[in-house]
CSV table of C-alpha atoms in Angstrom, one decimal:
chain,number,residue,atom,x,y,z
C,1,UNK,CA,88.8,95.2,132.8
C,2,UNK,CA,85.5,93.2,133.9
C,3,UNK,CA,84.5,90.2,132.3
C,4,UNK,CA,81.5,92.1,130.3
C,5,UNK,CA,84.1,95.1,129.0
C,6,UNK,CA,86.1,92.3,127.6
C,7,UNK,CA,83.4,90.8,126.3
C,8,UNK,CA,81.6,94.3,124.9
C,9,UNK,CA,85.2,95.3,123.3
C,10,UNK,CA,85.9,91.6,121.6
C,11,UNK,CA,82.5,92.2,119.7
C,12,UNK,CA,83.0,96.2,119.2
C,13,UNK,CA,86.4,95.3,117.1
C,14,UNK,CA,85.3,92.5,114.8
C,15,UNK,CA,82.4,94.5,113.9
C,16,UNK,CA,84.8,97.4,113.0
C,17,UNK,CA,86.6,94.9,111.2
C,18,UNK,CA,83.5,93.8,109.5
C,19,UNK,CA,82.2,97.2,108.4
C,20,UNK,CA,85.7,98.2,107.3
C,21,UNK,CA,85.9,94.3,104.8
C,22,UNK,CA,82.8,95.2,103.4
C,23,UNK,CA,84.2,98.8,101.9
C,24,UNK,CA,87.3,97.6,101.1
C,25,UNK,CA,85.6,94.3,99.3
C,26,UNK,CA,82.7,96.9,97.5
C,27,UNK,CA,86.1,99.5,96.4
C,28,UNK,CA,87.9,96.3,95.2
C,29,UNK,CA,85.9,94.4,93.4
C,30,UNK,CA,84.4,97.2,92.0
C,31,UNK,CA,87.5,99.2,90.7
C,32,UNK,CA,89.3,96.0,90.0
C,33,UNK,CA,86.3,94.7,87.5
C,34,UNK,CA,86.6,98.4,86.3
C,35,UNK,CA,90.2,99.0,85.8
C,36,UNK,CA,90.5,95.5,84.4
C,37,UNK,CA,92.8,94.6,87.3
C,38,UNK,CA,93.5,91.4,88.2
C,39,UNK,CA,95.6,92.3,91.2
C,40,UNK,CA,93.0,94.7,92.6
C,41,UNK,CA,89.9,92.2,92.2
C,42,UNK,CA,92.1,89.8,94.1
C,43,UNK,CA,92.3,92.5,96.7
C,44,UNK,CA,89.0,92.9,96.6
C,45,UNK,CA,88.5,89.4,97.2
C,46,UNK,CA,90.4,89.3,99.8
C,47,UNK,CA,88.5,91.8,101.8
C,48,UNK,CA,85.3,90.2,100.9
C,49,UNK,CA,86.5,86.6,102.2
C,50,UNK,CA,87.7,88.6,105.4
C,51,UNK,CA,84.4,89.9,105.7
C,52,UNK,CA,82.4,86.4,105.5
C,53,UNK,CA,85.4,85.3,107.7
C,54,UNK,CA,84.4,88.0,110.4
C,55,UNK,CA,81.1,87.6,110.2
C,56,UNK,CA,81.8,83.9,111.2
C,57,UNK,CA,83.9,85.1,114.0
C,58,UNK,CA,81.0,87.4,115.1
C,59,UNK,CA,78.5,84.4,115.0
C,60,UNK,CA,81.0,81.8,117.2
C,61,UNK,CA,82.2,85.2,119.7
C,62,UNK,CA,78.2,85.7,120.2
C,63,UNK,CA,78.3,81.5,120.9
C,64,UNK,CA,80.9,81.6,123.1
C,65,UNK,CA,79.8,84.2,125.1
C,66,UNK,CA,76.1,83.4,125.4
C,67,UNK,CA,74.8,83.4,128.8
C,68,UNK,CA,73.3,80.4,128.7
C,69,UNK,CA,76.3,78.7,127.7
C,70,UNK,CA,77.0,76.2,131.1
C,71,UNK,CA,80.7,75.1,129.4
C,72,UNK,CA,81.4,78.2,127.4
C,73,UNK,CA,85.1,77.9,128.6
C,74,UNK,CA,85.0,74.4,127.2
C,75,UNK,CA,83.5,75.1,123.8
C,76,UNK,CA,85.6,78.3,123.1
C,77,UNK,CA,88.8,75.7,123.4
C,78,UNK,CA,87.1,74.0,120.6
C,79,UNK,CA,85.5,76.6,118.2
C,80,UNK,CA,88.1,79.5,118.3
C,81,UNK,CA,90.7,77.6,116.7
C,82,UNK,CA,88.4,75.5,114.5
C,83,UNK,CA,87.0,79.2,113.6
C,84,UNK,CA,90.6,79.9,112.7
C,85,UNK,CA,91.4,76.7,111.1
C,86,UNK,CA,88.4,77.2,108.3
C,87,UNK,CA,89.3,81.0,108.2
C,88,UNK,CA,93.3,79.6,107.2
C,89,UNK,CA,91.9,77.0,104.9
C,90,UNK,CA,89.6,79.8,102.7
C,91,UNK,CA,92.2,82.0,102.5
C,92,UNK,CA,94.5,79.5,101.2
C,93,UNK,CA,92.2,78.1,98.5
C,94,UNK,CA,91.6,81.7,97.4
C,95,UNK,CA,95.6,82.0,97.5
C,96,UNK,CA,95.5,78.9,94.9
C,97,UNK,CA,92.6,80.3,92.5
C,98,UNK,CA,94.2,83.6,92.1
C,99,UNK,CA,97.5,81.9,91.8
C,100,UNK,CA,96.0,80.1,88.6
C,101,UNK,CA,94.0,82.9,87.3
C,102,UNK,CA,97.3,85.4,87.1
C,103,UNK,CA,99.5,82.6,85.5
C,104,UNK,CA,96.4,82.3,82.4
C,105,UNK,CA,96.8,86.0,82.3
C,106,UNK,CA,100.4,85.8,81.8
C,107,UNK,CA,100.3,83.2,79.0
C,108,UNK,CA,97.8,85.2,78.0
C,109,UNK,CA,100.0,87.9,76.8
C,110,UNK,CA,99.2,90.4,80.3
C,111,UNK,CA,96.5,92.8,81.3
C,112,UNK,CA,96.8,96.8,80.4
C,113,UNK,CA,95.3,98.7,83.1
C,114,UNK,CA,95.6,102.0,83.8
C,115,UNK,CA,97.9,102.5,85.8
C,116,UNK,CA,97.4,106.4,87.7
C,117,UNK,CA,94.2,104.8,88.8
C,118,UNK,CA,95.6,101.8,90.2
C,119,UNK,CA,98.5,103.8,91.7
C,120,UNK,CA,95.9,106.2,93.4
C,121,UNK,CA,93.9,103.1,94.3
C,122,UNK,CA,97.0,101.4,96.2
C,123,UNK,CA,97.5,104.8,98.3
C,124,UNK,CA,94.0,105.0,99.6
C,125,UNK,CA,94.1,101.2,100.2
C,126,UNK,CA,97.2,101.1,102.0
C,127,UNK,CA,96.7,103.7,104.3
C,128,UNK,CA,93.0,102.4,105.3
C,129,UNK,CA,94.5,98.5,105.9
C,130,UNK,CA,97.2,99.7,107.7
C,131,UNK,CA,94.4,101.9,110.2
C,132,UNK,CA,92.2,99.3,110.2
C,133,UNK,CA,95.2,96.8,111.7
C,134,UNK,CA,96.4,99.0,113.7
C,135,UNK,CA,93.4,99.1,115.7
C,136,UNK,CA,92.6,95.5,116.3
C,137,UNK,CA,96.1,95.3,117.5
C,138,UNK,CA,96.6,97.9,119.8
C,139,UNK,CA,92.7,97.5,121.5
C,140,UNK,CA,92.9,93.4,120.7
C,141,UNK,CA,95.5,93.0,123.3
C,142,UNK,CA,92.9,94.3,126.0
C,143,UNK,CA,90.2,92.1,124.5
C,144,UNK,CA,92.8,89.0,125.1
C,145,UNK,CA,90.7,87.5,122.0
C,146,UNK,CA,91.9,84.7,119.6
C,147,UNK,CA,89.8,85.8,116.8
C,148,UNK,CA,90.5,89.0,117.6
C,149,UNK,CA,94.0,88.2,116.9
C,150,UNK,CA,93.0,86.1,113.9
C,151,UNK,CA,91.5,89.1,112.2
C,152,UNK,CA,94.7,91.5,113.0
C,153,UNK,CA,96.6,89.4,111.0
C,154,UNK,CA,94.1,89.2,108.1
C,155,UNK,CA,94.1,93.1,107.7
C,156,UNK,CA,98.1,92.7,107.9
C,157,UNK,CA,97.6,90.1,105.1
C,158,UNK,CA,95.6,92.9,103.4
C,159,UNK,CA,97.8,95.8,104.3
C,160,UNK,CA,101.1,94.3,102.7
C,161,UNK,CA,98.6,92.7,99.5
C,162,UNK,CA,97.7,96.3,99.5
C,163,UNK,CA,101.7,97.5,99.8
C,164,UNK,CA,102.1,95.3,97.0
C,165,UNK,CA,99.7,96.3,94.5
C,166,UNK,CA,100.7,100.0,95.0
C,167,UNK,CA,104.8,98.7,94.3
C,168,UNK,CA,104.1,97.0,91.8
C,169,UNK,CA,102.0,99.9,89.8
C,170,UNK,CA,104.6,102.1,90.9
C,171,UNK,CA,106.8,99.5,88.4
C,172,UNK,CA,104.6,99.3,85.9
C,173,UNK,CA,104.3,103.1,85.3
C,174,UNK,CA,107.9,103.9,85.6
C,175,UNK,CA,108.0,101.1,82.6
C,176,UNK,CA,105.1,103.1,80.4
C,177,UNK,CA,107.1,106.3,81.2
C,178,UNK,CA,110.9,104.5,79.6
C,179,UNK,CA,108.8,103.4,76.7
C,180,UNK,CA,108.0,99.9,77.6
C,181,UNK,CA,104.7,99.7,77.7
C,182,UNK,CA,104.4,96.2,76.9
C,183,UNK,CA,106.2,94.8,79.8
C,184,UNK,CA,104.0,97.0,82.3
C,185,UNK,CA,100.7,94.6,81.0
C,186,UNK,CA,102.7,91.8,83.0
C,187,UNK,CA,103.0,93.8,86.0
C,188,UNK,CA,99.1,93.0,87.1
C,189,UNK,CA,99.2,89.4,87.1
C,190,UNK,CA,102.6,88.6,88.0
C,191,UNK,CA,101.6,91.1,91.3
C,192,UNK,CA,99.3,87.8,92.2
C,193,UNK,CA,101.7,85.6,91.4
C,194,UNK,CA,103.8,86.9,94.1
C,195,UNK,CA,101.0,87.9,96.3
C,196,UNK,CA,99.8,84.3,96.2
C,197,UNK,CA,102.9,82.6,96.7
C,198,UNK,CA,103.9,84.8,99.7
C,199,UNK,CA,100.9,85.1,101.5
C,200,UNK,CA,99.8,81.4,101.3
C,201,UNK,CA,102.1,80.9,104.1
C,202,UNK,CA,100.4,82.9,106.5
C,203,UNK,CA,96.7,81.3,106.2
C,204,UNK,CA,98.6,77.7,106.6
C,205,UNK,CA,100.4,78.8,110.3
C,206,UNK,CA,97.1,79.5,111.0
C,207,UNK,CA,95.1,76.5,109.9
C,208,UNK,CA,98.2,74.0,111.1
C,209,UNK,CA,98.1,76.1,114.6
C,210,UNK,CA,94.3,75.9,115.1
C,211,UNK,CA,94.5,72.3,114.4
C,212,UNK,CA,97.0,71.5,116.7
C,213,UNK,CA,95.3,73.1,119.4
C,214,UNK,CA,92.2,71.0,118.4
C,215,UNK,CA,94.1,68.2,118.8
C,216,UNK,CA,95.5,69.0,121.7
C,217,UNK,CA,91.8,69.6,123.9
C,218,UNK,CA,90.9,66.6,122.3
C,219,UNK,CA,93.3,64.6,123.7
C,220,UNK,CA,92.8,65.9,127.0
């Protein structure tokens, strides 16, 4: 592949991965504020930070690749991984909020949300993350693109968030359906309890990673 195809296909995918943040972020937010779902609005979230995250990566790809860029090769050692290093550092803060927000809930006494919704909710979600990571990886490897790679494994964030959420309403009507109903209110915001936990790891490889290779050029 030429220089330009790369180039062409780097900006093709994170603008695919832009258009498919902002539906998931719209169905998220919207259905979770809906539903009264704690779980789903932080799924929402999620997307919608991806999105501002890609848009970013859009922005610094353009950079990067600008024609009238005399050290481009220079610069993309430093802004890829500093790129990567913010996009860790959000994701981890909104690891930390939602974290906070679910524990309230459960002191709280729970949230009841329907639970055939959310169920039907987790389906669609799962199946679109999962095609929507299965595409930057397969045509990210020809695009040999950091931030390509960066956004793979947000939508694989967002696929097993998504795996989650369906689980754990999965749980939480089996409960309603044994006749206890009042456990299933817990099932929402201990979801983002887990969710936050686990997937706080991921965004802090990346941030720690990105910042080594900073440190690294700079030390060259």
């Amino acid at each position: 592949m030429t220089k330009h195809t790369v180039v062409s296909l780097e900006r093709k995918l994170l603008q695919f991965s832009t258009v498919s943040a902002f539906i998931f972020a719209l169905l998220g937010i919207g259905l979770g504020l809906w539903m009264n779902s704690l779980v789903i609005v932080f799924d929402g979230a999620y997307s919608f930070i991806s999105l501002s995250l890609t848009i970013i990566s859009l922005i610094a790809a353009s950079y990067i690749h600008s024609p009238v860029r005399k050290n481009a090769k220079r610069e993309a050692a430093f802004i890829e991984p500093a790129v990567i290093a913010f996009k860790g550092l959000v994701i981890t803060l909104m690891c930390v909020v939602s974290f906070y927000s679910a524990v309230l809930a459960i002191m709280s006494g729970g949230r009841e949300v329907n639970t055939g919704l959310a169920l039907l909710f987790g389906v669609i979600n799962v199946i679109g993350c999962c095609a929507s990571y299965w595409v930057l990886k397969k045509y990210g490897k020809r695009a040999n693109s950091a931030l390509v790679d960066a956004e793979s494994k947000q939508w694989l964030m967002d696929t097993v968030i998504s795996g989650a959420v369906m689980v754990g309403f999965v749980v939480a009507s089996l409960l309603v359906v044994v006749g206890h109903a009042q456990y299933a209110a817990y099932a929402d915001p201990a979801m983002v309890v887990i969710a936050s936990i686990y997937f706080v790891i991921v965004p802090i490889k990346m941030m720690f990673g990105a910042l080594k290779e900073l440190k690294l050029e700079l030390t060259e």
